[in-house]
Short mmCIF file of C-alpha atoms and ligand atoms in Angstrom, two decimals:
data_model
loop_
_atom_site.label_atom_id
_atom_site.label_comp_id
_atom_site.label_asym_id
_atom_site.label_seq_id
_atom_site.Cartn_x
_atom_site.Cartn_y
_atom_site.Cartn_z
CA UNK A 7 0.71 13.19 -30.27
CA UNK A 8 -2.69 14.35 -31.51
CA UNK A 9 -4.89 16.55 -29.38
CA UNK A 10 -7.20 13.72 -28.36
CA UNK A 11 -4.29 11.59 -27.12
CA UNK A 12 -2.83 14.62 -25.40
CA UNK A 13 -6.15 15.25 -23.65
CA UNK A 14 -6.29 11.63 -22.50
CA UNK A 15 -2.75 11.89 -21.23
CA UNK A 16 -3.50 15.05 -19.36
CA UNK A 17 -6.63 13.57 -17.83
CA UNK A 18 -4.60 10.62 -16.55
CA UNK A 19 -2.16 13.05 -14.95
CA UNK A 20 -5.02 15.00 -13.41
CA UNK A 21 -6.61 11.87 -12.00
CA UNK A 22 -3.41 11.11 -10.14
CA UNK A 23 -3.36 14.46 -8.38
CA UNK A 24 -5.15 15.14 -5.12
CA UNK A 25 -8.93 15.81 -5.14
CA UNK A 26 -8.25 19.49 -4.32
CA UNK A 27 -5.82 19.95 -7.20
CA UNK A 28 -8.13 18.04 -9.52
CA UNK A 29 -11.13 20.21 -8.68
CA UNK A 30 -9.11 23.40 -8.83
CA UNK A 31 -7.71 22.64 -12.26
CA UNK A 32 -10.97 21.30 -13.62
CA UNK A 33 -12.97 24.34 -12.53
CA UNK A 34 -10.32 26.82 -13.63
CA UNK A 35 -9.33 25.35 -17.00
CA UNK A 36 -11.80 22.71 -18.10
CA UNK A 37 -15.33 23.19 -16.77
CA UNK A 38 -17.64 25.65 -18.51
CA UNK A 39 -18.96 28.18 -15.95
CA UNK A 40 -22.25 28.57 -17.86
CA UNK A 41 -23.45 25.04 -18.59
CA UNK A 42 -21.30 23.42 -15.85
CA UNK A 43 -20.19 20.75 -18.29
CA UNK A 44 -16.88 19.96 -19.88
CA UNK A 45 -17.88 19.07 -23.44
CA UNK A 46 -15.52 16.97 -25.50
CA UNK A 47 -14.22 19.90 -27.51
CA UNK A 48 -12.10 23.01 -27.22
CA UNK A 49 -12.74 25.55 -24.50
CA UNK A 50 -12.16 29.20 -25.30
CA UNK A 51 -10.65 31.61 -22.84
CA UNK A 52 -11.03 35.34 -22.36
CA UNK A 53 -8.24 37.87 -21.75
CA UNK A 54 -8.71 37.29 -18.00
CA UNK A 55 -8.35 33.54 -18.42
CA UNK A 56 -11.98 32.52 -17.84
CA UNK A 57 -13.43 29.51 -19.60
CA UNK A 58 -16.34 29.02 -21.93
CA UNK A 59 -17.18 25.82 -23.76
CA UNK A 60 -17.57 25.84 -27.54
CA UNK A 61 -21.33 25.18 -27.24
CA UNK A 62 -21.93 28.20 -24.99
CA UNK A 63 -19.44 30.27 -26.99
CA UNK A 64 -22.03 30.51 -29.80
CA UNK A 65 -24.40 32.34 -27.42
CA UNK A 66 -21.98 34.95 -26.08
CA UNK A 67 -20.09 37.74 -27.83
CA UNK A 68 -18.02 38.51 -24.74
CA UNK A 69 -16.96 36.54 -21.67
CA UNK A 70 -20.05 36.07 -19.43
CA UNK A 71 -17.79 36.03 -16.38
CA UNK A 72 -16.05 39.39 -16.88
CA UNK A 73 -17.18 40.96 -20.16
CA UNK A 74 -13.79 40.93 -21.89
CA UNK A 75 -13.06 39.48 -25.34
CA UNK A 76 -12.30 35.89 -26.12
CA UNK A 77 -8.69 35.37 -27.14
CA UNK A 78 -8.74 31.82 -28.43
CA UNK A 79 -8.86 28.17 -27.47
CA UNK A 80 -7.51 26.98 -24.16
CA UNK A 81 -4.08 25.43 -24.69
CA UNK A 82 -3.38 22.08 -23.06
CA UNK A 83 0.08 23.31 -22.09
CA UNK A 84 -1.57 25.87 -19.84
CA UNK A 85 -3.25 23.07 -17.92
CA UNK A 86 -0.06 21.02 -17.81
CA UNK A 87 1.84 23.94 -16.35
CA UNK A 88 -0.80 24.29 -13.65
CA UNK A 89 -0.12 20.76 -12.40
CA UNK A 90 1.90 20.54 -9.19
CA UNK A 91 5.66 20.41 -9.56
CA UNK A 92 7.11 16.94 -9.80
CA UNK A 93 9.81 15.51 -7.60
CA UNK A 94 12.12 12.58 -8.23
CA UNK A 95 11.90 9.52 -5.97
CA UNK A 96 14.51 9.48 -3.19
CA UNK A 97 15.73 6.17 -4.61
CA UNK A 98 16.77 7.79 -7.89
CA UNK A 99 20.44 6.95 -7.35
CA UNK A 100 19.44 3.32 -6.78
CA UNK A 101 17.75 3.16 -10.17
CA UNK A 102 14.22 4.52 -9.70
CA UNK A 103 13.22 6.99 -12.40
CA UNK A 104 9.79 7.84 -10.99
CA UNK A 105 8.86 11.51 -10.71
CA UNK A 106 5.58 12.54 -9.13
CA UNK A 107 4.02 15.54 -7.40
CA UNK A 108 5.13 15.83 -3.80
CA UNK A 109 1.92 14.47 -2.26
CA UNK A 110 2.14 11.31 -4.38
CA UNK A 111 5.86 10.66 -4.16
CA UNK A 112 5.68 9.76 -0.44
CA UNK A 113 3.21 6.94 -1.16
CA UNK A 114 5.39 5.71 -3.97
CA UNK A 115 8.58 5.81 -1.92
CA UNK A 116 6.99 3.68 0.77
CA UNK A 117 6.72 0.73 -1.61
CA UNK A 118 9.30 1.76 -4.22
CA UNK A 119 10.97 -1.35 -5.70
CA UNK A 120 14.32 0.43 -5.36
CA UNK A 121 13.93 1.19 -1.67
CA UNK A 122 16.75 -0.21 0.48
CA UNK A 123 15.49 -2.84 2.93
CA UNK A 124 16.79 -5.38 5.38
CA UNK A 125 15.79 -9.01 5.72
CA UNK A 126 12.58 -9.49 7.73
CA UNK A 127 14.44 -12.02 9.87
CA UNK A 128 16.96 -9.42 11.02
CA UNK A 129 15.41 -9.32 14.49
CA UNK A 130 14.45 -12.95 14.90
CA UNK A 131 16.48 -14.59 17.68
CA UNK A 132 18.74 -17.29 16.34
CA UNK A 133 18.50 -15.89 12.81
CA UNK A 134 19.59 -12.23 12.83
CA UNK A 135 19.96 -12.33 9.05
CA UNK A 136 22.31 -9.58 7.88
CA UNK A 137 21.01 -9.33 4.30
CA UNK A 138 20.39 -5.84 2.93
CA UNK A 139 19.22 -5.01 -0.54
CA UNK A 140 16.50 -3.49 -2.66
CA UNK A 141 12.85 -4.16 -1.98
CA UNK A 142 12.46 -5.73 -5.42
CA UNK A 143 15.05 -8.39 -4.52
CA UNK A 144 13.71 -9.26 -1.11
CA UNK A 145 11.37 -12.04 -2.21
CA UNK A 146 14.21 -13.74 -4.07
CA UNK A 147 16.41 -13.48 -1.00
CA UNK A 148 13.71 -15.07 1.16
CA UNK A 149 13.10 -17.87 -1.35
CA UNK A 150 16.82 -18.42 -1.73
CA UNK A 151 18.09 -18.24 1.83
CA UNK A 152 15.07 -19.01 4.00
CA UNK A 153 13.16 -21.53 1.89
CA UNK A 154 12.94 -24.00 4.79
CA UNK A 155 10.79 -21.49 6.69
CA UNK A 156 8.71 -20.50 3.70
CA UNK A 157 5.04 -21.40 3.51
CA UNK A 158 3.64 -20.26 0.17
CA UNK A 159 0.04 -19.97 1.24
CA UNK A 160 -2.14 -17.88 3.47
CA UNK A 161 -2.71 -20.65 5.98
CA UNK A 162 0.09 -21.57 8.30
CA UNK A 163 -0.40 -24.60 10.47
CA UNK A 164 2.23 -24.50 13.13
CA UNK A 165 3.33 -26.36 16.19
CA UNK A 166 5.02 -25.01 19.29
CA UNK A 167 8.23 -26.72 18.23
CA UNK A 168 9.27 -24.26 15.54
CA UNK A 169 9.33 -20.53 16.16
CA UNK A 170 9.17 -18.78 12.81
CA UNK A 171 7.56 -19.05 9.39
CA UNK A 172 7.59 -16.84 6.34
CA UNK A 173 4.54 -16.45 4.13
CA UNK A 174 4.37 -14.83 0.72
CA UNK A 175 0.86 -13.57 -0.06
CA UNK A 176 -1.23 -15.11 -2.82
CA UNK A 177 -0.81 -11.88 -4.75
CA UNK A 178 2.95 -12.06 -4.27
CA UNK A 179 2.86 -8.45 -3.19
CA UNK A 180 3.73 -8.98 0.44
CA UNK A 181 5.99 -11.03 2.67
CA UNK A 182 4.88 -11.92 6.19
CA UNK A 183 6.76 -13.36 9.07
CA UNK A 184 5.01 -15.25 11.80
CA UNK A 185 7.09 -15.46 14.92
CA UNK A 186 6.20 -16.96 18.29
CA UNK A 187 7.93 -17.55 21.57
CA UNK A 188 7.34 -18.39 25.21
CA UNK A 189 7.68 -15.32 27.32
CA UNK A 190 6.98 -14.86 31.04
CA UNK A 191 4.86 -18.02 31.23
CA UNK A 192 2.87 -17.04 28.16
CA UNK A 193 2.86 -18.19 24.59
CA UNK A 194 3.13 -15.11 22.36
CA UNK A 195 2.99 -14.69 18.63
CA UNK A 196 3.49 -11.84 16.20
CA UNK A 197 2.58 -11.53 12.55
CA UNK A 198 4.38 -8.76 10.68
CA UNK A 199 4.55 -7.77 7.07
CA UNK A 200 7.52 -6.28 5.26
CA UNK A 201 5.47 -3.46 3.71
CA UNK A 202 5.96 -4.29 0.04
CA UNK A 203 2.42 -3.17 -0.72
CA UNK A 204 -0.03 -0.62 0.63
CA UNK A 205 -2.77 -3.23 0.84
CA UNK A 206 -4.37 -3.67 4.26
CA UNK A 207 -3.88 -7.17 5.63
CA UNK A 208 -5.53 -8.67 8.67
CA UNK A 209 -5.00 -12.06 10.21
CA UNK A 210 -6.73 -14.57 12.37
CA UNK A 211 -4.83 -16.97 14.58
CA UNK A 212 -7.15 -19.87 15.35
CA UNK A 213 -6.54 -22.40 18.10
CA UNK A 214 -8.78 -25.48 18.14
CA UNK A 215 -8.80 -28.16 20.79
CA UNK A 216 -8.49 -31.78 19.56
CA UNK A 217 -11.95 -32.61 20.99
CA UNK A 218 -13.41 -29.81 18.88
CA UNK A 219 -15.05 -28.14 21.89
CA UNK A 220 -12.85 -25.09 22.42
CA UNK A 221 -11.76 -22.50 19.91
CA UNK A 222 -9.83 -19.30 20.47
CA UNK A 223 -9.54 -16.78 17.69
CA UNK A 224 -7.26 -13.76 17.70
CA UNK A 225 -7.91 -11.19 14.99
CA UNK A 226 -5.68 -8.24 14.24
CA UNK A 227 -4.42 -5.89 11.57
CA UNK A 228 -0.95 -6.97 10.51
CA UNK A 229 1.60 -4.26 11.32
CA UNK A 230 4.53 -3.49 9.07
CA UNK A 231 8.11 -3.93 10.17
CA UNK A 232 8.34 -0.30 11.09
CA UNK A 233 7.28 -1.60 14.48
CA UNK A 234 9.94 -3.86 15.90
CA UNK A 235 9.33 -7.41 17.01
CA UNK A 236 10.28 -6.50 20.56
CA UNK A 237 7.86 -3.59 20.78
CA UNK A 238 5.03 -5.71 19.34
CA UNK A 239 5.67 -8.46 21.86
CA UNK A 240 5.65 -5.94 24.69
CA UNK A 241 2.53 -4.13 23.52
CA UNK A 242 -0.78 -5.57 22.41
CA UNK A 243 0.31 -6.12 18.82
CA UNK A 244 0.50 -9.87 19.27
CA UNK A 245 -1.50 -12.77 20.62
CA UNK A 246 -0.82 -14.10 24.10
CA UNK A 247 -1.99 -17.32 25.69
CA UNK A 248 -1.34 -18.53 29.22
CA UNK A 249 0.40 -21.88 29.34
CA UNK A 250 -2.54 -23.25 31.37
CA UNK A 251 -4.97 -22.31 28.59
CA UNK A 252 -2.57 -23.48 25.91
CA UNK A 253 -2.71 -26.99 27.39
CA UNK A 254 -6.27 -27.42 26.05
CA UNK A 255 -4.96 -27.01 22.54
CA UNK A 256 -2.27 -29.66 22.53
CA UNK A 257 -2.49 -32.08 19.67
CA UNK A 258 -0.23 -35.06 19.10
CA UNK A 259 2.68 -32.93 17.91
CA UNK A 260 2.25 -29.99 20.22
CA UNK A 261 -0.06 -27.03 19.92
CA UNK A 262 -1.59 -26.65 16.52
CA UNK A 263 -3.10 -23.48 15.25
CA UNK A 264 -4.02 -21.95 11.97
CA UNK A 265 -2.91 -18.52 10.84
CA UNK A 266 -5.25 -17.14 8.25
CA UNK A 267 -3.98 -14.06 6.44
CA UNK A 268 -6.68 -12.00 4.73
CA UNK A 269 -6.40 -8.99 2.55
CA UNK A 270 -9.19 -6.50 2.99
CA UNK A 271 -9.92 -6.09 -0.69
CA UNK A 272 -9.65 -2.56 -1.92
CA UNK A 273 -8.57 -1.16 1.41
CA UNK A 274 -5.24 0.55 1.66
CA UNK A 275 -3.18 1.77 4.51
CA UNK A 276 -3.75 5.49 4.88
ZN1 LIG B 327 -20.89 25.65 -21.67
ZN1 LIG B 328 -13.63 36.51 -18.47
ZN1 LIG B 329 11.00 5.02 -6.47
ZN1 LIG B 330 17.53 -13.13 5.31
#
């Protein structure tokens, strides 16, 4: 690899570190302390390890930071060695060969294609699907075994007759389940996502009366499956409608509503 390519490579690595690490390494090894620039050329270093860019080097006989001699150009290996230590992904034995600094590996592991997962319908009454596998195979499992429940769009029109649907996002990077049930005289519904991506998804559940007069809209951030169906139904992580209110929204084939899944572009779960 030539020096230019090596520099590019190193910069890519640096950009993936945390802002603190990035700034620390840039100011220590790359930035010139005199002109505050990082010119596209070699940086020299003094015996104490201070920087000076090749433009400013012409103006100084000794290091302006400490007065010692210059010993030569900054070596890229020095910068590489200063990068945080890398760790393998916990799913290494399952086939993942990703290695990243500690603060990045956690994010990766959350959506690692080799992460072991269970079917999103594992908790759904009447289904209790026992499938377990790798995250990368989950969509195929859903398409294969639960295709009758699958709605391949962001809008789900549902009636009170069925109780569960699966949606795969337009980007194909997430799988949602939309589950509803009658509970203590209320009609409750939960939208969950498997957590295949770190994208932030919200949803609107829209009830419209046949006469067009009444509309009820529930809006919420879609939780991942780390929160169980039961806990979401018990807490506020779902929509709830009293049966008496629900009556206004009966169409010919039962209640009809629209579930609109949105991705908040650019936003990620922190
Ligand atoms: Zn300079
Ligand atoms: Zn110095
Ligand atoms: Zn991994
Ligand atoms: Zn399943």
